[in-house]
Tab-separated table of C-alpha atoms in Angstrom:
chain	number	residue	atom	x	y	z
A	1	MET	CA	23.193	3.226	4.241
A	2	ALA	CA	22.822	1.322	0.966
A	3	GLU	CA	23.973	2.820	-2.319
A	4	LEU	CA	21.233	4.298	-4.496
A	5	THR	CA	20.863	2.319	-7.723
A	6	HIS	CA	18.308	4.355	-9.670
A	7	PHE	CA	20.930	6.556	-11.357
A	8	ASN	CA	23.049	5.782	-14.409
A	9	ASP	CA	26.655	6.853	-15.017
A	10	GLN	CA	25.370	10.265	-16.191
A	11	ASN	CA	23.495	10.747	-12.900
A	12	ARG	CA	20.160	10.399	-14.675
A	13	ALA	CA	17.265	8.273	-13.557
A	14	ARG	CA	17.148	4.683	-14.727
A	15	MET	CA	15.131	1.587	-14.058
A	16	VAL	CA	17.367	-0.832	-12.161
A	17	ASP	CA	18.457	-3.864	-14.201
A	18	VAL	CA	17.257	-6.962	-12.336
A	19	THR	CA	18.100	-9.437	-15.109
A	20	ALA	CA	20.727	-11.323	-13.089
A	21	LYS	CA	18.680	-11.562	-9.883
A	22	LYS	CA	17.294	-14.915	-8.794
A	23	VAL	CA	13.581	-15.664	-8.645
A	24	THR	CA	12.494	-16.045	-5.026
A	25	ALA	CA	9.243	-15.901	-3.090
A	26	ARG	CA	8.704	-12.359	-1.862
A	27	ILE	CA	6.162	-10.783	0.442
A	28	ALA	CA	5.483	-7.282	1.699
A	29	LYS	CA	3.019	-5.937	4.260
A	30	ALA	CA	2.018	-2.287	4.535
A	31	THR	CA	-0.383	-0.481	6.826
A	32	GLY	CA	-2.091	2.863	7.137
A	33	GLN	CA	-4.997	4.552	8.847
A	34	ILE	CA	-7.820	6.931	8.086
A	35	THR	CA	-9.348	8.933	10.907
A	36	MET	CA	-12.859	10.356	10.597
A	37	HIS	CA	-15.797	11.637	12.605
A	38	PRO	CA	-17.363	8.904	14.761
A	39	GLU	CA	-20.636	9.366	12.853
A	40	THR	CA	-18.860	8.528	9.589
A	41	LEU	CA	-17.503	5.267	10.977
A	42	ALA	CA	-20.950	4.455	12.359
A	43	ARG	CA	-22.460	4.881	8.881
A	44	ILE	CA	-19.759	2.664	7.361
A	45	HIS	CA	-20.594	0.000	9.967
A	46	ALA	CA	-24.312	0.373	9.277
A	47	GLY	CA	-23.824	0.205	5.495
A	48	THR	CA	-25.704	3.458	4.952
A	49	MET	CA	-23.221	5.374	2.809
A	50	LYS	CA	-24.872	6.480	-0.447
A	51	LYS	CA	-22.041	5.126	-2.628
A	52	GLY	CA	-22.381	1.569	-1.279
A	53	ASP	CA	-20.293	-0.833	0.790
A	54	VAL	CA	-17.281	1.340	1.557
A	55	LEU	CA	-14.864	-1.371	2.654
A	56	ALA	CA	-15.776	-3.769	-0.170
A	57	VAL	CA	-15.104	-1.079	-2.754
A	58	ALA	CA	-11.900	0.010	-0.967
A	59	GLN	CA	-10.692	-3.598	-0.964
A	60	VAL	CA	-11.193	-4.004	-4.702
A	61	ALA	CA	-9.605	-0.593	-5.366
A	62	GLY	CA	-6.534	-1.552	-3.350
A	63	ILE	CA	-6.144	-4.834	-5.212
A	64	MET	CA	-6.483	-3.054	-8.546
A	65	ALA	CA	-3.911	-0.462	-7.444
A	66	ALA	CA	-1.365	-3.125	-6.519
A	67	LYS	CA	-1.712	-4.551	-10.027
A	68	GLN	CA	-1.187	-1.093	-11.603
A	69	THR	CA	1.761	0.097	-9.508
A	70	SER	CA	4.288	0.052	-12.348
A	71	ASN	CA	1.994	2.412	-14.287
A	72	LEU	CA	2.028	4.894	-11.409
A	73	VAL	CA	5.579	4.778	-10.037
A	74	PRO	CA	8.031	5.459	-12.875
A	75	MET	CA	10.985	3.260	-11.838
A	76	CYS	CA	8.882	0.396	-10.503
A	77	HIS	CA	9.112	-2.927	-12.360
A	78	LEU	CA	6.047	-4.660	-13.749
A	79	ILE	CA	5.706	-7.627	-11.395
A	80	PRO	CA	3.406	-10.646	-11.719
A	81	LEU	CA	1.603	-10.697	-8.392
A	82	THR	CA	0.598	-14.040	-6.926
A	83	GLY	CA	-1.523	-12.644	-4.100
A	84	VAL	CA	-2.982	-9.429	-2.721
A	85	ASP	CA	-5.008	-9.368	0.491
A	86	ILE	CA	-6.366	-6.377	2.396
A	87	HIS	CA	-7.717	-6.501	5.936
A	88	PHE	CA	-9.582	-3.635	7.581
A	89	SER	CA	-10.054	-3.155	11.295
A	90	ASP	CA	-11.256	-0.202	13.318
A	91	ASN	CA	-11.244	1.085	16.861
A	92	ASP	CA	-15.076	1.403	17.054
A	93	GLN	CA	-14.581	5.144	17.426
A	94	ASP	CA	-13.020	7.078	14.572
A	95	THR	CA	-10.204	5.188	12.831
A	96	ILE	CA	-9.982	2.443	10.209
A	97	THR	CA	-6.684	0.620	9.772
A	98	ALA	CA	-5.781	-1.168	6.543
A	99	VAL	CA	-3.174	-3.940	6.418
A	100	VAL	CA	-2.149	-5.028	2.928
A	101	THR	CA	-0.180	-8.173	2.071
A	102	VAL	CA	1.254	-8.595	-1.414
A	103	LYS	CA	3.083	-11.695	-2.688
A	104	THR	CA	5.052	-12.690	-5.763
A	105	LYS	CA	7.596	-15.195	-6.947
A	106	HIS	CA	9.889	-12.951	-8.930
A	107	VAL	CA	13.274	-11.189	-9.078
A	108	THR	CA	12.292	-8.007	-7.236
A	109	GLY	CA	10.183	-7.144	-4.209
A	110	VAL	CA	6.626	-5.926	-3.788
A	111	GLU	CA	6.994	-3.205	-1.172
A	112	ILE	CA	5.805	-0.438	-3.494
A	113	GLU	CA	2.804	-2.535	-4.551
A	114	ALA	CA	1.808	-3.033	-0.905
A	115	LEU	CA	2.208	0.669	-0.103
A	116	THR	CA	0.286	1.696	-3.231
A	117	ALA	CA	-2.567	-0.696	-2.453
A	118	CYS	CA	-2.739	0.616	1.103
A	119	GLN	CA	-2.863	4.258	0.017
A	120	VAL	CA	-5.473	3.650	-2.674
A	121	SER	CA	-7.717	1.634	-0.359
A	122	LEU	CA	-7.611	4.502	2.162
A	123	LEU	CA	-8.172	7.101	-0.582
A	124	THR	CA	-11.203	5.114	-1.710
A	125	ILE	CA	-12.645	5.246	1.805
A	126	TYR	CA	-12.094	9.010	1.720
A	127	ASP	CA	-13.744	9.294	-1.695
A	128	MET	CA	-16.784	7.286	-0.654
A	129	CYS	CA	-17.292	9.264	2.563
A	130	LYS	CA	-16.211	12.780	1.603
A	131	ALA	CA	-19.777	14.017	1.086
A	132	ILE	CA	-20.368	13.814	4.835
A	133	ASP	CA	-16.807	14.170	6.206
A	134	ARG	CA	-14.182	16.197	4.328
A	135	GLY	CA	-11.949	16.366	7.403
A	136	MET	CA	-10.777	12.748	7.259
A	137	VAL	CA	-7.018	12.278	7.671
A	138	ILE	CA	-4.918	9.521	6.121
A	139	ASN	CA	-1.811	8.864	8.179
A	140	ASP	CA	0.874	6.484	9.374
A	141	VAL	CA	1.225	4.673	6.042
A	142	HIS	CA	4.369	2.554	6.142
A	143	LEU	CA	5.937	-0.785	5.365
A	144	LEU	CA	5.378	-3.275	8.186
A	145	GLU	CA	7.409	-6.163	6.862
A	146	LYS	CA	9.102	-7.550	3.768
A	147	ASP	CA	10.812	-10.832	3.093
A	148	GLY	CA	12.623	-12.459	0.200
A	149	GLY	CA	15.476	-11.505	-2.038
A	150	LYS	CA	19.053	-10.524	-1.342
A	151	SER	CA	18.227	-7.954	1.351
A	152	GLY	CA	16.350	-10.566	3.388
A	153	HIS	CA	13.805	-9.888	6.096
A	154	PHE	CA	12.727	-6.440	7.315
A	155	THR	CA	10.328	-5.661	10.136
A	156	TYR	CA	9.234	-2.117	10.974
A	157	ASP	CA	10.543	-0.883	14.303
A	158	ALA	CA	8.312	1.877	15.669
A	159	ALA	CA	10.919	2.752	18.288
A	160	LYS	CA	13.368	4.169	15.698
């Protein structure tokens, strides 16, 4: 297991110093799901939710969240993002899956930005549909893949 670096010599929290790290292309992908009543998904498909186009709003919310991650997660660096993309798919029954890809060319990775964007896009779906379905469940949010930087490539292994 890697050594934790978010503590100073007094064992207090610190923001990791990345000054000496090299700029490299970095990418992270995160995913998550929201499960709902079949009728809720049918209304999303039909575009009949009172608050508007659920997935369009969730997409914009996720992109905005990725750009604000350092304001939400205390030890997260402010990173200039070069790309954020969110894809939604569903099982035509009761579950929407979000897959978020975040890119940068910087000295630190974008895993937290991808995870934040994923969570916020799913929370936005919940918010837009809660009037008809308060029992929705957000689950299985995790990093799928990351690449770039000293630690190299990571791919999620569901078998672990």
